[in-house]
CSV table of C-alpha atoms in Angstrom, one decimal:
chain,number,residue,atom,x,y,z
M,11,UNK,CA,145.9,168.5,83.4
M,12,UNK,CA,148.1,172.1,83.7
M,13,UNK,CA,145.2,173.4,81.5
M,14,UNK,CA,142.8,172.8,84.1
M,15,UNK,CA,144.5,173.5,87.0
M,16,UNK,CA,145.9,176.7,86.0
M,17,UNK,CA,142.3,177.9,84.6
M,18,UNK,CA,140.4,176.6,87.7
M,19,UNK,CA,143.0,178.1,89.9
M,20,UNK,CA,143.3,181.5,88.3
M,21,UNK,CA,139.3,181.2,87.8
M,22,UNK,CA,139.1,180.7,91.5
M,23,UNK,CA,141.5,184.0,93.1
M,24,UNK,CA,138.9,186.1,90.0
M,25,UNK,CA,136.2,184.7,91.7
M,26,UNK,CA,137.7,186.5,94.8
M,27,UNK,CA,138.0,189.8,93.2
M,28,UNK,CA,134.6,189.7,91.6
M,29,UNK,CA,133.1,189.3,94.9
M,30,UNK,CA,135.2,192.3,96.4
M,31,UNK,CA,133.8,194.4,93.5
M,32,UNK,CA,130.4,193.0,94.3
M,33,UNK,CA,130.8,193.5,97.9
M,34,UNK,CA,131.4,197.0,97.5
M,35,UNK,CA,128.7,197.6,95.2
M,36,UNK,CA,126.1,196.2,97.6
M,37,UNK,CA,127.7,198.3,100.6
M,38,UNK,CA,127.3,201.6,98.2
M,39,UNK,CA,123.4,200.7,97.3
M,40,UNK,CA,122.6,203.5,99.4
M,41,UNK,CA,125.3,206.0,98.6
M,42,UNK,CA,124.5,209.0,97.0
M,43,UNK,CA,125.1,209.2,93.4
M,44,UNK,CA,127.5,205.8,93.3
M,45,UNK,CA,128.5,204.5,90.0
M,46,UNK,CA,129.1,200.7,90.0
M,47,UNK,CA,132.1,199.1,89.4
M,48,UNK,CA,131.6,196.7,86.1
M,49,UNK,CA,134.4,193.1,86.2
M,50,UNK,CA,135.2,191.2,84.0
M,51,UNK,CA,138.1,188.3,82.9
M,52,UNK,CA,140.3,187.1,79.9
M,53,UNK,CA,142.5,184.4,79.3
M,54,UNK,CA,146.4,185.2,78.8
M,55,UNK,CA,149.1,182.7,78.6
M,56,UNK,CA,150.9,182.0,81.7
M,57,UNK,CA,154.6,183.8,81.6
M,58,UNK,CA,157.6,183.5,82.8
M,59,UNK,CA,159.7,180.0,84.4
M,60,UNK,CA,156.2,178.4,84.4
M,61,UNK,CA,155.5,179.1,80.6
M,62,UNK,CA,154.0,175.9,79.4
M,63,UNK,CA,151.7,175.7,76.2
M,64,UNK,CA,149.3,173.6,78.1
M,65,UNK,CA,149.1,176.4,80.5
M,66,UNK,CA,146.1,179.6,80.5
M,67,UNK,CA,145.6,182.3,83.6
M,68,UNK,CA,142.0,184.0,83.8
M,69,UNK,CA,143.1,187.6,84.6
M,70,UNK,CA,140.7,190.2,86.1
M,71,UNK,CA,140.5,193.0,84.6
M,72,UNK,CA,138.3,196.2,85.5
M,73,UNK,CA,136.5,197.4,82.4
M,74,UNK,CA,134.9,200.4,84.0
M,75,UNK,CA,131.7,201.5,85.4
M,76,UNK,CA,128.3,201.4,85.1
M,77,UNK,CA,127.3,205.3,84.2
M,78,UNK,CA,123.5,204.5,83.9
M,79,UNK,CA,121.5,207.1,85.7
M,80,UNK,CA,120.3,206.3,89.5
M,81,UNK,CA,117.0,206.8,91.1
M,82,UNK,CA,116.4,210.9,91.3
M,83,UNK,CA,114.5,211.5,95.0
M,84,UNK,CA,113.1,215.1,95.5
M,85,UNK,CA,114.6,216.1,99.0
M,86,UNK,CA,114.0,220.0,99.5
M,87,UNK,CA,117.1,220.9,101.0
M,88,UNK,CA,118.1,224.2,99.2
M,89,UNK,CA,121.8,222.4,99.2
M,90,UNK,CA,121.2,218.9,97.7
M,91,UNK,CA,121.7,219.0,94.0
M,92,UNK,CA,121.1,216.3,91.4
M,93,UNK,CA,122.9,216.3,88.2
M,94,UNK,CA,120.4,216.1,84.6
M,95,UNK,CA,121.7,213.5,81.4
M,96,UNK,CA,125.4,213.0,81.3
M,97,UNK,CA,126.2,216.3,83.6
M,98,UNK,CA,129.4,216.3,86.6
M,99,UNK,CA,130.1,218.4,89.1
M,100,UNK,CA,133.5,219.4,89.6
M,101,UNK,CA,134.9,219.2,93.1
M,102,UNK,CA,138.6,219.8,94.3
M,103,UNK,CA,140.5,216.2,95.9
M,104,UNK,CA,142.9,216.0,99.1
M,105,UNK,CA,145.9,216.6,95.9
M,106,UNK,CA,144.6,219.8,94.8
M,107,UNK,CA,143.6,218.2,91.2
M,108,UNK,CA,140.0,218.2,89.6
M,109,UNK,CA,138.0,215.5,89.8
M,110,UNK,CA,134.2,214.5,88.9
M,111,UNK,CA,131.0,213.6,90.8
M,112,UNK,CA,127.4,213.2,90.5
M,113,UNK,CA,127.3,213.3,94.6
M,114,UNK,CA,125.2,216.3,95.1
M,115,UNK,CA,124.5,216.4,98.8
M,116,UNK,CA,126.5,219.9,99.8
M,117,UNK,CA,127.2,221.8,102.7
M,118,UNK,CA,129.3,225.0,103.7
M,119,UNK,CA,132.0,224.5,106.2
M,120,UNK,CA,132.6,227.4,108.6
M,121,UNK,CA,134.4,229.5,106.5
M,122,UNK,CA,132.0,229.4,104.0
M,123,UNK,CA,133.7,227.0,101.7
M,124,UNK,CA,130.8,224.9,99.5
M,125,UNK,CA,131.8,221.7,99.8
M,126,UNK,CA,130.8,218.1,98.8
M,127,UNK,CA,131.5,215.6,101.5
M,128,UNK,CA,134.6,217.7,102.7
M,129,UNK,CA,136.4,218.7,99.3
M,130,UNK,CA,135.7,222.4,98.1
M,131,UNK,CA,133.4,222.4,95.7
M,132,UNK,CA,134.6,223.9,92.2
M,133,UNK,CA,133.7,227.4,90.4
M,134,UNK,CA,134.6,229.2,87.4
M,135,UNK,CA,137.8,230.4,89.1
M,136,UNK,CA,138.4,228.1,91.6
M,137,UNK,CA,136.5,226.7,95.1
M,138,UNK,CA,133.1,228.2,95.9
M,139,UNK,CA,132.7,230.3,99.0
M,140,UNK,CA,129.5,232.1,100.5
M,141,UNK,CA,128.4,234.3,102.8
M,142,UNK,CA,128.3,233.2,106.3
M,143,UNK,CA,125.2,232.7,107.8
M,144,UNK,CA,123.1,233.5,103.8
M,145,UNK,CA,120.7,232.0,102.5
M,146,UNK,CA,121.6,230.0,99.4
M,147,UNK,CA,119.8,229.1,96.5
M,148,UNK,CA,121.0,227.4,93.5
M,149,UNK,CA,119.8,228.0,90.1
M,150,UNK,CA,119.6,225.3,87.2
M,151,UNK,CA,122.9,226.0,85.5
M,152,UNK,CA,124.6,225.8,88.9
M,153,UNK,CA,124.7,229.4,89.6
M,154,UNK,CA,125.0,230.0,93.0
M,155,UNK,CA,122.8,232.9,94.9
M,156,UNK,CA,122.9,234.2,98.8
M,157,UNK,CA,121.2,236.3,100.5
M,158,UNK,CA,123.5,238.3,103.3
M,159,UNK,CA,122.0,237.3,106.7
M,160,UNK,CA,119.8,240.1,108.0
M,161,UNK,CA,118.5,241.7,104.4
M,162,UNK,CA,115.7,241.2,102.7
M,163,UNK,CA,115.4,239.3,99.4
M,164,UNK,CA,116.2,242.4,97.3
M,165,UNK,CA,120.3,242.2,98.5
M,166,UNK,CA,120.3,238.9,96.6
M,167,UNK,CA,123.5,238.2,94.5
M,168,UNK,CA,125.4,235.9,92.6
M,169,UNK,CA,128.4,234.6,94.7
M,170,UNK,CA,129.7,231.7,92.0
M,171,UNK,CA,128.2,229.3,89.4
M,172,UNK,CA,129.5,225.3,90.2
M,173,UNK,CA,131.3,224.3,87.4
M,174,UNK,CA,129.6,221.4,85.8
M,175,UNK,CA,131.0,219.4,82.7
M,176,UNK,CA,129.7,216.7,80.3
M,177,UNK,CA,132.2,214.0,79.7
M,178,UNK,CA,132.7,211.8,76.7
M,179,UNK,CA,130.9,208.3,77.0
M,180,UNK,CA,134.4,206.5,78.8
M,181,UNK,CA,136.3,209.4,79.2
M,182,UNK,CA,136.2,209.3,82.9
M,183,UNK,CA,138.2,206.8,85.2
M,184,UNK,CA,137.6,206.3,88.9
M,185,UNK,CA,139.9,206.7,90.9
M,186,UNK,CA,140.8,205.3,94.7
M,187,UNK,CA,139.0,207.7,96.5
M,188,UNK,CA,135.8,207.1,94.9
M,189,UNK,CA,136.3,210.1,92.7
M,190,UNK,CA,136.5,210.4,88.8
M,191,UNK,CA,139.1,211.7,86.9
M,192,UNK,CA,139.9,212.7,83.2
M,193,UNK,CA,142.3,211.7,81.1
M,194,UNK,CA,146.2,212.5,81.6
M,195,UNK,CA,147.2,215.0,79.1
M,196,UNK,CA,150.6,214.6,77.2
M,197,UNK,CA,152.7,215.8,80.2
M,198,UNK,CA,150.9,213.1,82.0
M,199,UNK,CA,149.2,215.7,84.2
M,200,UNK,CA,145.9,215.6,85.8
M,201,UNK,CA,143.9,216.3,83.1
M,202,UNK,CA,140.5,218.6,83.5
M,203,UNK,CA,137.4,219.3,81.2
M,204,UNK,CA,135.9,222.3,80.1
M,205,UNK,CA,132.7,223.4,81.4
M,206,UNK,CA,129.6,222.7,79.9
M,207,UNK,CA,127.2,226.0,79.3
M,208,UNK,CA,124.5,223.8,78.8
M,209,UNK,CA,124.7,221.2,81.8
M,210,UNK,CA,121.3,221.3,84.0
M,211,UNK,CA,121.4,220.1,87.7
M,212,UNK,CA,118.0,219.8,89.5
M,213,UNK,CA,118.2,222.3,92.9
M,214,UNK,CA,116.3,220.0,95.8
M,215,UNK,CA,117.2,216.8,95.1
M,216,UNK,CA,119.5,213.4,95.0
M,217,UNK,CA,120.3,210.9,92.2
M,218,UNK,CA,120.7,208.0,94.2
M,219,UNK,CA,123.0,205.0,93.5
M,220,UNK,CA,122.6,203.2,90.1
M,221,UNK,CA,123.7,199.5,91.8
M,222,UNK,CA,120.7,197.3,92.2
M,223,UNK,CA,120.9,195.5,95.3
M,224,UNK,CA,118.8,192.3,94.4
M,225,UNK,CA,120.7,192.1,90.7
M,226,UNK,CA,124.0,192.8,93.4
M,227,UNK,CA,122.7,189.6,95.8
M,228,UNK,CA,122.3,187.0,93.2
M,229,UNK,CA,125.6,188.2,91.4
M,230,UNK,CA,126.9,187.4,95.0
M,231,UNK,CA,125.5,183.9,95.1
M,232,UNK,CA,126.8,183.3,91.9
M,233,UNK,CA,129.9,184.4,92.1
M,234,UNK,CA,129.7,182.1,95.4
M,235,UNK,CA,128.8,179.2,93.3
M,236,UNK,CA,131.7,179.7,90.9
M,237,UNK,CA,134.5,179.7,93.0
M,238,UNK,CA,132.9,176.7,94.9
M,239,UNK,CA,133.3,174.9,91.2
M,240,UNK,CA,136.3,176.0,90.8
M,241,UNK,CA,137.8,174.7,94.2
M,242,UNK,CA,136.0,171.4,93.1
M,243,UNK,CA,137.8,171.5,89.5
M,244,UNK,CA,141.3,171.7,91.6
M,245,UNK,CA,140.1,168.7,94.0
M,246,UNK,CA,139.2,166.4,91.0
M,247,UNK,CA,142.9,167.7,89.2
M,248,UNK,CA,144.7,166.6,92.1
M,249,UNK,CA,142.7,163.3,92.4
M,250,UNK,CA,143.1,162.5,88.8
M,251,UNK,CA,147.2,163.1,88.9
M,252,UNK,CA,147.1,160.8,91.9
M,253,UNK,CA,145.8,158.2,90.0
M,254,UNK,CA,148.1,158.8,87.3
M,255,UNK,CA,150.8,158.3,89.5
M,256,UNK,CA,149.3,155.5,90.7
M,257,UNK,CA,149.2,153.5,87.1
M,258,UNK,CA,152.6,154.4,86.3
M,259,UNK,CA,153.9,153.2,89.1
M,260,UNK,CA,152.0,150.3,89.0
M,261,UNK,CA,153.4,149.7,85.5
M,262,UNK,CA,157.1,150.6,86.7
């Protein structure tokens, strides 16, 4: 009886969380270069004043995410950018630290910060600024080119490169903003990667979000489904130790 309770009623507050992560999934089908979130569970021993041996919790736990590569739509802005292979671009959070995205849509703030969706937008030696009012261009290596307003093509120069890395398959984690971060190093201090010479970004374009939203709608029902079974699995525990009680009082 504890063994089923305990499993249906842990499997049920998963269910919960599986449908958040699902939830937000769906609502990021459209968001430029989105990674989805990947859930999963495992059984662990109940602990503490309510350790039985009859008694097993399904935990959530968050394995990851999915870093498959999205949909690539051709978009002709000089400033959208999409990343080739395993490629990041490195952009600066609210804290100051590094962090990682495959969000390419830019823009330039008016102080001619680069930015990507309001966080600078990293270089070789720090954020990226350009010329106001210049025509940009940005070359396949991420180099960054303008040309000063009011000159002809022949004043173009190089104004930064955007610093693009290649990270280790599960190296990154995401983080509460929606960002990616490395690993900590051994001061447990943001950690950041080094660039990658040989990273390619496609100038013009948008990787688009790798979530699915039919396989995200029927992982909805199901996850629906489940929990329903679940709540059904703690109706039929309580019915069954209610006639338990029943015969033993019977037989008192």
């Amino acid at each position: 009886m504890d063994r089923m309770l305990y499993t249906a009623m842990s499997g049920a507050k998963n269910s919960m969380d599986q449908q958040s992560v699902v939830s937000n999934n769906l609502s990021n089908v459209s968001t430029t270069g989105f990674r989805a979130q990947l859930q999963a569970a495992r059984s662990v021993p109940v602990q503490g004043d309510a350790l039985l041996a009859t008694r097993t919790s399904a935990v959530t736990t968050t394995p990851g995410s999915d870093f498959s590569q999205g949909p690539v739509e051709y978009t002709g802005r000089t400033l959208d950018v999409a990343m080739q292979d395993d490629a990041w671009m490195a952009v600066q959070a609210d804290d100051g630290t590094e962090t990682y995205t495959r969000r390419g849509d830019l823009q330039i703030d008016s102080d001619g910060v680069l930015l990507n969706v309001g966080r600078p937008v990293m270089g070789e030696g720090g954020p990226i600024a350009v010329p106001q009012g210049a025509q940009v261009s940005i070359g396949a290596d991420g180099t960054i080119s303008a040309i000063p307003e009011g000159v002809g093509p022949e004043a173009l120069v190089e104004v930064g490169r955007i610093k693009l890395v290649t990270p280790e398959e599960g190296a990154l984690t995401r983080g509460e903003d929606g960002l990616f971060r490395a690993p900590t190093n051994d001061q447990g201090e943001p950690g950041a990667l080094p660039a990658d010479e040989n990273a390619k970004l496609v100038s013009g374009a948008l990787e688009g979000s790798n979530v699915s939203a039919v396989d995200a709608m029927v992982s909805m029902i199901d996850v629906a489904r489940r929990y329903d079974m679940q709540m059904k699995v703690i109706t039929t525990a309580d019915e069954n130790a209610q006639r338990a009680n029943g015969i033993l009082s019977i037989q008192g």
